JSON list of C-alpha atoms in Angstrom, two decimals:
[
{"chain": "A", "resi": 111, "resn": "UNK", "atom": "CA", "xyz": [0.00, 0.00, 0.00]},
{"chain": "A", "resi": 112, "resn": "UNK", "atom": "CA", "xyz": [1.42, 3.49, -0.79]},
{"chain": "A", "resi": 113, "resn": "UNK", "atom": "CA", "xyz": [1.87, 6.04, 1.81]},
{"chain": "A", "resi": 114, "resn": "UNK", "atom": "CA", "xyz": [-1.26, 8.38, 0.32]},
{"chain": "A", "resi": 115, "resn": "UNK", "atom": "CA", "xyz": [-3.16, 5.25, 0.34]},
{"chain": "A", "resi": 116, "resn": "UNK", "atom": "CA", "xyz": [-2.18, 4.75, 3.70]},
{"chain": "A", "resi": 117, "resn": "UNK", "atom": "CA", "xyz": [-2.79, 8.37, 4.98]},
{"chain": "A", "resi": 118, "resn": "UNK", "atom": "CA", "xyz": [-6.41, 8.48, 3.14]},
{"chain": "A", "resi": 119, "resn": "UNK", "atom": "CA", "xyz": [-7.52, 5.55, 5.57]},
{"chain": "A", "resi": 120, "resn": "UNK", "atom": "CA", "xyz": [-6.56, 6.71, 8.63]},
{"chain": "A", "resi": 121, "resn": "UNK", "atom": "CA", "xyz": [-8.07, 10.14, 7.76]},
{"chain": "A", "resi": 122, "resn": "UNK", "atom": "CA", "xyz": [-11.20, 8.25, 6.97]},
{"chain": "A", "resi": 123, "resn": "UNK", "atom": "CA", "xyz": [-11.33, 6.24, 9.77]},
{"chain": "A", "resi": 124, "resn": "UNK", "atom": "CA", "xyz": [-10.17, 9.26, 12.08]},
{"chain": "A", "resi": 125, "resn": "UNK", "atom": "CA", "xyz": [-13.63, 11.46, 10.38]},
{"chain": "A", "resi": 126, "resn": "UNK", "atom": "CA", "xyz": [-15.57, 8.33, 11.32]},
{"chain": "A", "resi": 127, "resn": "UNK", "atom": "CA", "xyz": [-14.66, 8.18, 15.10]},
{"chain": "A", "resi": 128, "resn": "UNK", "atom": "CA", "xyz": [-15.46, 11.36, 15.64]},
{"chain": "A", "resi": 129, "resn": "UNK", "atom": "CA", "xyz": [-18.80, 11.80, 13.45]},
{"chain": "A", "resi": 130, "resn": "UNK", "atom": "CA", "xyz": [-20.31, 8.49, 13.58]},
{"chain": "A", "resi": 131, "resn": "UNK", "atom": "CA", "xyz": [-18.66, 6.88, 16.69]},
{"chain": "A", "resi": 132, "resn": "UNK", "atom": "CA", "xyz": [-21.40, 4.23, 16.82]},
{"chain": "A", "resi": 133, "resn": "UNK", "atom": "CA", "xyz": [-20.17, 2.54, 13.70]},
{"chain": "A", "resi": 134, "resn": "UNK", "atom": "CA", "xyz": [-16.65, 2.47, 13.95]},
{"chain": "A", "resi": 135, "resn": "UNK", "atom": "CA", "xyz": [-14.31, 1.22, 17.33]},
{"chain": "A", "resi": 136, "resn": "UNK", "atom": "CA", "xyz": [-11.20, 2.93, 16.44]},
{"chain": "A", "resi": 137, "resn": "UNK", "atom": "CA", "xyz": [-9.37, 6.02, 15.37]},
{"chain": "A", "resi": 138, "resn": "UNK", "atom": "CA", "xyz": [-7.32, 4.22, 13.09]},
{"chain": "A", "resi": 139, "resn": "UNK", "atom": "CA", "xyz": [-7.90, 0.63, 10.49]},
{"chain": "A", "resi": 140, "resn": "UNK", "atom": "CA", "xyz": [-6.51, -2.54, 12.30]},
{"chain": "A", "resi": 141, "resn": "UNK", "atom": "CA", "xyz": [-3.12, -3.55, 11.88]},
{"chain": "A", "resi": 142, "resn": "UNK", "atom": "CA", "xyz": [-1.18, -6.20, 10.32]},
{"chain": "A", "resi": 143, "resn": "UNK", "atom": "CA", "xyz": [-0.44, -7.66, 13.17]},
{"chain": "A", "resi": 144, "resn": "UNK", "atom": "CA", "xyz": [-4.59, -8.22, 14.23]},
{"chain": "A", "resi": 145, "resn": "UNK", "atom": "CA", "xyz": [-5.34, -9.08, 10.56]},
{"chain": "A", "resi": 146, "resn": "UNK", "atom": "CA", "xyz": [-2.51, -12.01, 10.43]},
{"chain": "A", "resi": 147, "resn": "UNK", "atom": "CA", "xyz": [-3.59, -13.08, 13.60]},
{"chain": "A", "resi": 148, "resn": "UNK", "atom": "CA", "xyz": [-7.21, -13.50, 12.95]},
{"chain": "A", "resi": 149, "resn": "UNK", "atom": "CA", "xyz": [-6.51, -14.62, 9.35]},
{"chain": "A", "resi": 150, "resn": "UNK", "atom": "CA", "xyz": [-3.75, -17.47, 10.69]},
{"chain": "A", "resi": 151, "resn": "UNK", "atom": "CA", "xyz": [-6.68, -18.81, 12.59]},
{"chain": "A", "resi": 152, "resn": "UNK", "atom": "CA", "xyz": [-8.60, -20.27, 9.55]},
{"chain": "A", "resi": 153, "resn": "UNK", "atom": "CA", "xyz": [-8.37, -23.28, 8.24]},
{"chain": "A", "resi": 154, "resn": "UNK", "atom": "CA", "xyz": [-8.22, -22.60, 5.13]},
{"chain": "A", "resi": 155, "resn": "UNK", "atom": "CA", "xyz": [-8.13, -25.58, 3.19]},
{"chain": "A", "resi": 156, "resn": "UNK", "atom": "CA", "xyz": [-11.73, -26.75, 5.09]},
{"chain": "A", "resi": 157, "resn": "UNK", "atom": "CA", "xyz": [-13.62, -23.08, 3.55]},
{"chain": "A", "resi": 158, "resn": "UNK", "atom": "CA", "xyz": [-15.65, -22.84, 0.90]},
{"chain": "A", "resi": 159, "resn": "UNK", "atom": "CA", "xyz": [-17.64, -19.92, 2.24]},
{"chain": "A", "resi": 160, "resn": "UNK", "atom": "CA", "xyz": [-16.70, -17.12, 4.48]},
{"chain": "A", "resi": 161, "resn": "UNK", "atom": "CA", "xyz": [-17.84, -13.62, 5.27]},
{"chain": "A", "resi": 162, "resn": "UNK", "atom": "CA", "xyz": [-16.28, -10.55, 6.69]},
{"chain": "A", "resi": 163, "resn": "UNK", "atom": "CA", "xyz": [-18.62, -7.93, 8.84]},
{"chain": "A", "resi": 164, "resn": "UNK", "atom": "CA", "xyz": [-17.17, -4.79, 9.19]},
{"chain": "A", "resi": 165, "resn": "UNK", "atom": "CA", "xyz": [-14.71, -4.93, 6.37]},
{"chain": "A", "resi": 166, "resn": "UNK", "atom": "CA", "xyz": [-13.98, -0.99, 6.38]},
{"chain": "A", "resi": 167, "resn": "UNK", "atom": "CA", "xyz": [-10.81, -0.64, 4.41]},
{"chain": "A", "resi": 168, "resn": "UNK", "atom": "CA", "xyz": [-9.76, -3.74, 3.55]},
{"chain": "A", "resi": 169, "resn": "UNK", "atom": "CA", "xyz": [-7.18, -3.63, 6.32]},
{"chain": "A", "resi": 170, "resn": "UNK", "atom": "CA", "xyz": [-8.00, -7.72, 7.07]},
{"chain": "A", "resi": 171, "resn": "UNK", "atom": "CA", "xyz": [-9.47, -8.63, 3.60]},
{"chain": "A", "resi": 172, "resn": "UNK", "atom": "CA", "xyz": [-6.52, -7.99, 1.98]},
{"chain": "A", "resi": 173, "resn": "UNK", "atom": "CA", "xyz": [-4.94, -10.80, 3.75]},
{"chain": "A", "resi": 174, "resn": "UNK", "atom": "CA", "xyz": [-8.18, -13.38, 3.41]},
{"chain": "A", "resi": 175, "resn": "UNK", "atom": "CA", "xyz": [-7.59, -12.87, -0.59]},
{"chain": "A", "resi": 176, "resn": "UNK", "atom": "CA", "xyz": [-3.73, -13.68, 0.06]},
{"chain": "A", "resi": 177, "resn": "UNK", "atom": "CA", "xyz": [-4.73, -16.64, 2.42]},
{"chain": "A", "resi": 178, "resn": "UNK", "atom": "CA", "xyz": [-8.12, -18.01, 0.39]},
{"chain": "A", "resi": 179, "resn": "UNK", "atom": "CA", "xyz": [-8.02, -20.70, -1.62]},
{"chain": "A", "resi": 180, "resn": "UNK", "atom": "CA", "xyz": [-8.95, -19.92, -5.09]},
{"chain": "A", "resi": 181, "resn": "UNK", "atom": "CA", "xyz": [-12.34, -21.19, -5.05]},
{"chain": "A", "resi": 182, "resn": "UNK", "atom": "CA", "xyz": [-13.03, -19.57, -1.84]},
{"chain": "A", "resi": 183, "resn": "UNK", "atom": "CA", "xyz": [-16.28, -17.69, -1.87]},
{"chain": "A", "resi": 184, "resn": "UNK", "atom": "CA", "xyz": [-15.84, -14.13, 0.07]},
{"chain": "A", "resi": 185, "resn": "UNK", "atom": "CA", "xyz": [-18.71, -11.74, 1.11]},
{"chain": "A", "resi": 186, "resn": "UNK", "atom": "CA", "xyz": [-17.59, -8.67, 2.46]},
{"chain": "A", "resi": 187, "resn": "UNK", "atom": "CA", "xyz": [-20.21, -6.21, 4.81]},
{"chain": "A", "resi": 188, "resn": "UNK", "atom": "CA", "xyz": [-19.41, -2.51, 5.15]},
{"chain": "A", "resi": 189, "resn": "UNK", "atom": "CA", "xyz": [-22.03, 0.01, 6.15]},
{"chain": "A", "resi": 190, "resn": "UNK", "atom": "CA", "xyz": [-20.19, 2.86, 5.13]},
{"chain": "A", "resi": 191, "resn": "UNK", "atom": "CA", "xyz": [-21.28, 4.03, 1.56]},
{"chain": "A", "resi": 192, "resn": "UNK", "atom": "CA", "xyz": [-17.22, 5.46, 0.60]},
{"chain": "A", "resi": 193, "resn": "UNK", "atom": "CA", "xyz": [-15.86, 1.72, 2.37]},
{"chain": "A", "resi": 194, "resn": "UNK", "atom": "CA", "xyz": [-17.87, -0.27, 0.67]},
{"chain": "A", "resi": 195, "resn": "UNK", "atom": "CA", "xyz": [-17.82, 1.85, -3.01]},
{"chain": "A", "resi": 196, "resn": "UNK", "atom": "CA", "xyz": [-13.89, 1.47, -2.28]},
{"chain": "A", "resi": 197, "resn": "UNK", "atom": "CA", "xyz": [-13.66, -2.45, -1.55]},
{"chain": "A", "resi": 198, "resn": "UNK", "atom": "CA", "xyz": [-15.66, -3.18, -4.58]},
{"chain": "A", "resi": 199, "resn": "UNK", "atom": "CA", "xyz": [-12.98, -1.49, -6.39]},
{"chain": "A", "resi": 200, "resn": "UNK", "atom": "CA", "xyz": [-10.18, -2.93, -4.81]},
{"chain": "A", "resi": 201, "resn": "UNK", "atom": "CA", "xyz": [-11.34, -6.45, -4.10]},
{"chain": "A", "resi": 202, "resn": "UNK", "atom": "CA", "xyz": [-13.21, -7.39, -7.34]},
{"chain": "A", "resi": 203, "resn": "UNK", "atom": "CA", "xyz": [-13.57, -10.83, -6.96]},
{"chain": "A", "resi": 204, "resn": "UNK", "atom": "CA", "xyz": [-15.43, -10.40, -3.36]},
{"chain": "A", "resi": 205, "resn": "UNK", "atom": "CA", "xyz": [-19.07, -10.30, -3.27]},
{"chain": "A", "resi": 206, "resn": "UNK", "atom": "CA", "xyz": [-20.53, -6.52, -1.05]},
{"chain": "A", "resi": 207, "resn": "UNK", "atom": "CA", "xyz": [-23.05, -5.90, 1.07]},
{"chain": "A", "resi": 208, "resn": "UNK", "atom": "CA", "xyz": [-24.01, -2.89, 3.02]},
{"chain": "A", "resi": 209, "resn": "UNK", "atom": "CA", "xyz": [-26.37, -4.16, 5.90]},
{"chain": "A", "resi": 210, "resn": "UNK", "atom": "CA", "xyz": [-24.61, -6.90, 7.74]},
{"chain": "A", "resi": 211, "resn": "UNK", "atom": "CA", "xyz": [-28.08, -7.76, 9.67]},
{"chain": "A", "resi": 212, "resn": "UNK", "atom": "CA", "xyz": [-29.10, -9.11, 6.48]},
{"chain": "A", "resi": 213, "resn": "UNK", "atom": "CA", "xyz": [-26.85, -11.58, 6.46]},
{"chain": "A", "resi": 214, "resn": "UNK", "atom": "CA", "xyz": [-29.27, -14.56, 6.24]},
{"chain": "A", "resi": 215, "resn": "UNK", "atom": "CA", "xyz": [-31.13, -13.81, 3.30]},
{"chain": "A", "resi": 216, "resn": "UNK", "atom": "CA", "xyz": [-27.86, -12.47, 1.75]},
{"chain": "A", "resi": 217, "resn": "UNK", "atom": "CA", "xyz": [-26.35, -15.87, 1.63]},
{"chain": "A", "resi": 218, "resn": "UNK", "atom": "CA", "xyz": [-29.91, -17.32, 0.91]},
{"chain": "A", "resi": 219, "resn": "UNK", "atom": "CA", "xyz": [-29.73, -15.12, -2.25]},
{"chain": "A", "resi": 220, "resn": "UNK", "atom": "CA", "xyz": [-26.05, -16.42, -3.38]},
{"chain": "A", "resi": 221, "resn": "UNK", "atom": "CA", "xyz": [-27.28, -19.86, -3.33]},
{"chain": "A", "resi": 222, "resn": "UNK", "atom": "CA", "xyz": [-24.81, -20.66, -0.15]},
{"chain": "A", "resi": 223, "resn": "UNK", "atom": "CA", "xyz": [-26.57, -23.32, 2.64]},
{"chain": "A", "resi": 224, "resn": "UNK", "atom": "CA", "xyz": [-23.96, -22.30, 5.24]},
{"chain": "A", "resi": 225, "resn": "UNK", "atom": "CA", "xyz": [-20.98, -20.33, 5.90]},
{"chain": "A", "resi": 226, "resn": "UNK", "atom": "CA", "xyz": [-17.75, -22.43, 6.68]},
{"chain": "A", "resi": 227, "resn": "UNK", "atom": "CA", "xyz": [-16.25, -18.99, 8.94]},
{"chain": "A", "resi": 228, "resn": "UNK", "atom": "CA", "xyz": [-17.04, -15.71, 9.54]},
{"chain": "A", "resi": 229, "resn": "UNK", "atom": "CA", "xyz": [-14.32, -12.82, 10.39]},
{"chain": "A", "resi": 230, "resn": "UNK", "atom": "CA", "xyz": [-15.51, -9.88, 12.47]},
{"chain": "A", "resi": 231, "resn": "UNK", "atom": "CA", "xyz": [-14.46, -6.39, 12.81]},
{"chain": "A", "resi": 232, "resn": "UNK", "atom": "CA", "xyz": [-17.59, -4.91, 13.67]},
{"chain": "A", "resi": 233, "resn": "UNK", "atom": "CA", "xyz": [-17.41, -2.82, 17.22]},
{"chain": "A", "resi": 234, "resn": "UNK", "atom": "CA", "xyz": [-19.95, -4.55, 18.93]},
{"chain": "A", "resi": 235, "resn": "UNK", "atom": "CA", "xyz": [-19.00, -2.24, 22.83]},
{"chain": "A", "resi": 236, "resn": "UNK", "atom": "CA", "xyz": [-20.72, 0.32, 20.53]},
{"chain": "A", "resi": 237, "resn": "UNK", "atom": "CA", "xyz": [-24.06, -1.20, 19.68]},
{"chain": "A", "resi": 238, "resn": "UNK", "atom": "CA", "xyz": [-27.40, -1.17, 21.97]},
{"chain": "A", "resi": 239, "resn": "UNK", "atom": "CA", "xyz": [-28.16, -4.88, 23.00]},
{"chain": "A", "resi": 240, "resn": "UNK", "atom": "CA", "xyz": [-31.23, -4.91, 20.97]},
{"chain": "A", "resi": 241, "resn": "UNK", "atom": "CA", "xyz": [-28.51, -5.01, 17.72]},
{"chain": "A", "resi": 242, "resn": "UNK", "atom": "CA", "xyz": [-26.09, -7.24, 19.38]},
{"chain": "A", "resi": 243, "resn": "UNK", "atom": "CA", "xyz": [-28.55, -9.93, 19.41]},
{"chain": "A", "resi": 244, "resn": "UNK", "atom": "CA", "xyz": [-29.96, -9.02, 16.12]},
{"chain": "A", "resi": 245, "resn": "UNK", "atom": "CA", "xyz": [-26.16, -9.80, 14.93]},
{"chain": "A", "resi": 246, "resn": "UNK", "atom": "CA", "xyz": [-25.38, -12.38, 16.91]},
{"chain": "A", "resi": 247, "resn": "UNK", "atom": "CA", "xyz": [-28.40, -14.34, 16.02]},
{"chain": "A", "resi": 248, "resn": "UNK", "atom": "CA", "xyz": [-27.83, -13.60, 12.23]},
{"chain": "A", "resi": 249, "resn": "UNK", "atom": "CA", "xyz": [-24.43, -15.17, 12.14]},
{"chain": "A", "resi": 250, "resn": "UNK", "atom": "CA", "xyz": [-25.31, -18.66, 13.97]},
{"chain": "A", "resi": 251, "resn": "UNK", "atom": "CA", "xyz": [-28.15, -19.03, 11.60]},
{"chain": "A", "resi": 252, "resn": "UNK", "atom": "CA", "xyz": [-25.52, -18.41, 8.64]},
{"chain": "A", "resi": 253, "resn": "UNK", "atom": "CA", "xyz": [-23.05, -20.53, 10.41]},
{"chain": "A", "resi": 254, "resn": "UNK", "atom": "CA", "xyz": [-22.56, -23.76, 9.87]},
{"chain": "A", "resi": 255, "resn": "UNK", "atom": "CA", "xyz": [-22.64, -26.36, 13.14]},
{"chain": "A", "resi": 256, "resn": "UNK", "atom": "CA", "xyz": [-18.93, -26.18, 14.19]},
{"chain": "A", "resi": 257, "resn": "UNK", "atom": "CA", "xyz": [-18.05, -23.40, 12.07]},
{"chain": "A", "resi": 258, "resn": "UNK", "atom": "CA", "xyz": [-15.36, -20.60, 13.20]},
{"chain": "A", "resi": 259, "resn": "UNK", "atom": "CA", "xyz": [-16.58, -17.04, 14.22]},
{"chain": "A", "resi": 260, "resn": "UNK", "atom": "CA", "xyz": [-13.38, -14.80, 14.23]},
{"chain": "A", "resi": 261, "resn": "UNK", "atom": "CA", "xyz": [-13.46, -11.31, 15.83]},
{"chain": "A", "resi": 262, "resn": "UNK", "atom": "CA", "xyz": [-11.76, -8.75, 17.43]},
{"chain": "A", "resi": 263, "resn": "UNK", "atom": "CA", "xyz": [-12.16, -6.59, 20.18]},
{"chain": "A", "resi": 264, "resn": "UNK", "atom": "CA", "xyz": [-11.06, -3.96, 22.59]},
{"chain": "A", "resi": 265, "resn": "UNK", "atom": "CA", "xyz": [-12.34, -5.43, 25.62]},
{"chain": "A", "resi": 266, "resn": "UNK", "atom": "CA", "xyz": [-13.96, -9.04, 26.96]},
{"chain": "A", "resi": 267, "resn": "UNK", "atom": "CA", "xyz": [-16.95, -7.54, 27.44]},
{"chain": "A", "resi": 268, "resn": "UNK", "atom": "CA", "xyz": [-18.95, -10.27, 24.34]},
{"chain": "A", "resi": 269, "resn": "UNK", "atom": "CA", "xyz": [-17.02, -13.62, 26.45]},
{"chain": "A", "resi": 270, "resn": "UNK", "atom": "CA", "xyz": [-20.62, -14.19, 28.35]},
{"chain": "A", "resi": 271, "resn": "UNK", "atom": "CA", "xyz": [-22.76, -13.65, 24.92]},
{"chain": "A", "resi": 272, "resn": "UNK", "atom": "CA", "xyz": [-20.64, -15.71, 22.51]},
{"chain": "A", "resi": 273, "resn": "UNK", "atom": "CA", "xyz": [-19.92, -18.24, 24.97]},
{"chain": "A", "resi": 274, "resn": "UNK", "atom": "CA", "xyz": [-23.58, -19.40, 24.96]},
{"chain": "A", "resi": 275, "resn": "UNK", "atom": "CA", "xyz": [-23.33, -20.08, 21.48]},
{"chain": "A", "resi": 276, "resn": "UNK", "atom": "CA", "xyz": [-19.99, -20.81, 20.80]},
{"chain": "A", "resi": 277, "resn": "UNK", "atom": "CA", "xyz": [-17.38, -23.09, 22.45]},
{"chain": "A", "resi": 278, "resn": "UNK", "atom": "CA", "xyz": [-14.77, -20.14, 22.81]},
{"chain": "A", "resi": 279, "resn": "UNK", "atom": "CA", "xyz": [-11.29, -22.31, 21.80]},
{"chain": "A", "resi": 280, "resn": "UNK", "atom": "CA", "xyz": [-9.07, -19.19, 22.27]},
{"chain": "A", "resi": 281, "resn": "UNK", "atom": "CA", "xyz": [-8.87, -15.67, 22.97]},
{"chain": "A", "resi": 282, "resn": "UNK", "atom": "CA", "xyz": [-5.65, -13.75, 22.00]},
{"chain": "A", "resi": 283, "resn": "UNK", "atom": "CA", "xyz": [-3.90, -10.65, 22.88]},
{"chain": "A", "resi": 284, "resn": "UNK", "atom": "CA", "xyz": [-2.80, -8.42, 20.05]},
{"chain": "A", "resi": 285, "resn": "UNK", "atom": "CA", "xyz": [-0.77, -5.40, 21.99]},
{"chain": "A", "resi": 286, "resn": "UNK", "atom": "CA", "xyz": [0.79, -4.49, 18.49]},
{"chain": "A", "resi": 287, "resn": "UNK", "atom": "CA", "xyz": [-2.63, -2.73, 17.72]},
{"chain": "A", "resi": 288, "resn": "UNK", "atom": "CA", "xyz": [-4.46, 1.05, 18.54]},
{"chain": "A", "resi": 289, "resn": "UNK", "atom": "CA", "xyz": [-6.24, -0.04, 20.61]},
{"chain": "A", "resi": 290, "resn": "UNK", "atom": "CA", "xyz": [-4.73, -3.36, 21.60]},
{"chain": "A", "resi": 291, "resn": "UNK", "atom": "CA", "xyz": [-7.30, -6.00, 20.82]},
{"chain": "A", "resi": 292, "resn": "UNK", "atom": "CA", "xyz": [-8.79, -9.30, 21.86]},
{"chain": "A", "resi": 293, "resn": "UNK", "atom": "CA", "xyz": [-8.92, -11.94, 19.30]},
{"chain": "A", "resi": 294, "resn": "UNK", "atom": "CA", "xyz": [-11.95, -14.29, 20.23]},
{"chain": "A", "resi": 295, "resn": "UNK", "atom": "CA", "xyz": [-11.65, -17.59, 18.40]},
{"chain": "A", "resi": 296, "resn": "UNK", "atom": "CA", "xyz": [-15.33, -19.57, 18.43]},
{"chain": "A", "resi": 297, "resn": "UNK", "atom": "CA", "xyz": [-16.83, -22.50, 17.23]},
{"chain": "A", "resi": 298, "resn": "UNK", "atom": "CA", "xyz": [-20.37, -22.52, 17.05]},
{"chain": "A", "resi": 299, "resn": "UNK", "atom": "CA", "xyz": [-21.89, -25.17, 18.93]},
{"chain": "A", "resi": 300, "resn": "UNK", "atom": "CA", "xyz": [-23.82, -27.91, 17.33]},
{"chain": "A", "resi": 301, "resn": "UNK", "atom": "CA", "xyz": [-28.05, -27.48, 17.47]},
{"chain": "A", "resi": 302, "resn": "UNK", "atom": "CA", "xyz": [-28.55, -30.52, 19.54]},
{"chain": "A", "resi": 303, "resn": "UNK", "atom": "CA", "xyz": [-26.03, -28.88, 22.42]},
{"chain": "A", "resi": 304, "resn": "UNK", "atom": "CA", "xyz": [-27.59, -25.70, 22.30]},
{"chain": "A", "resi": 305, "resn": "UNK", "atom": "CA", "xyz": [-31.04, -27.26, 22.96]},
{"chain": "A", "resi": 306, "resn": "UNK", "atom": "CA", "xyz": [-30.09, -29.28, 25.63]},
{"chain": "A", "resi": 307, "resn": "UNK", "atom": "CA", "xyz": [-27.99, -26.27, 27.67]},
{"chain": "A", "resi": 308, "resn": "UNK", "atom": "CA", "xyz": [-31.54, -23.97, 26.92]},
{"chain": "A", "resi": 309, "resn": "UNK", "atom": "CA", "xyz": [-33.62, -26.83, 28.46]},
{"chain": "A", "resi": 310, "resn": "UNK", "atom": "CA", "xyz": [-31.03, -27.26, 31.73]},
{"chain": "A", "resi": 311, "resn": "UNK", "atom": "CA", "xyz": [-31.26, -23.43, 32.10]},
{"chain": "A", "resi": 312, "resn": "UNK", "atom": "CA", "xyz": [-34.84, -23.54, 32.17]},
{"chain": "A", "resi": 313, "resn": "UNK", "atom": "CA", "xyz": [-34.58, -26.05, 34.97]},
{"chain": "A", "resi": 314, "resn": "UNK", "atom": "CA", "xyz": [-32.72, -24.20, 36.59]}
]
């Protein structure tokens, strides 16, 4: 990436966090460091289908279309009208979509019965509950049973949430980040578990 390139997205993202803090978690796009480590954590020889939410710049997609394999089906989600004009310019290959709590009939409309992995950016410490569980009940649906839900944040506040539907395999530390970020690394948990944990909590 040149250094005007460079400079244009951190002015972007900088105008974002100030004007529309509710969509964006940061002052400036993730790192290299964040988007190798949440990109190392795919297996990508296992996925057909995966999705980004909250692609913004490209600062992660640009190493899913160095790590996908070539038959690799990518969606990418931006709100942001300029993001998501400029990743359909720079990432031609990748499928866009604005509204990320569409994400259901999105892949129902690409012909796609489940995602293999989804990759995360998307600040959810900025979101009302009411949207968290919009999202959050989105991607399981699109998720296939013991399929990987990548994301990043900038606190553990989402272990209690995602660990009802996911069995949470790892959470890393990314200090080489602003902000330094978590790295949550979750499996979704198969229908049949899910069902029996919601009938013990009744119980309870």
């Amino acid at each position: 990436m040149g250094l005007k390139r460079a400079i244009q997205e951190k002015l972007l993202f900088l105008y974002h966090f100030f004007y529309k803090p509710g969509q964006i978690g940061s002052v400036t796009p993730s790192s290299k460091y964040l988007a190798q480590k949440m990109v190392e954590c795919v297996p990508w020889h296992e996925v057909n289908y995966i999705a980004e939410l909250g692609a913004g710049t490209g600062a992660i997609t640009k190493h899913i279309r160095t790590a996908a394999q070539r038959n690799t089906k990518v969606l990418l989600f931006e709100k942001d009208p300029h993001m998501l004009k400029t990743l359909k310019v720079e990432f031609p290959n990748f499928s866009c979509y604005k509204n990320t709590t569409e994400l259901q009939a999105v892949v129902y409309e690409e012909g796609i019965e489940q995602l293999d992995c989804i990759i995360s950016g998307l600040p959810f410490f900025n979101f009302p509950q009411t949207l968290r569980d919009k999202l959050i009940e989105q991607i399981t649906a699109t998720l296939k049973d013991n399929g990987l839900f990548i994301a990043f944040q900038y606190s553990q506040q989402m272990k209690k949430q995602l660990s009802y539907h996911f069995h949470l395999e790892e959470i890393k530390f990314v200090p080489l980040n602003v902000p330094p970020a978590f790295v949550y690394v979750c499996r979704k948990k198969e229908q049949k578990s899910l069902f029996v944990a919601g009938l013990n909590k009744t119980e309870q």
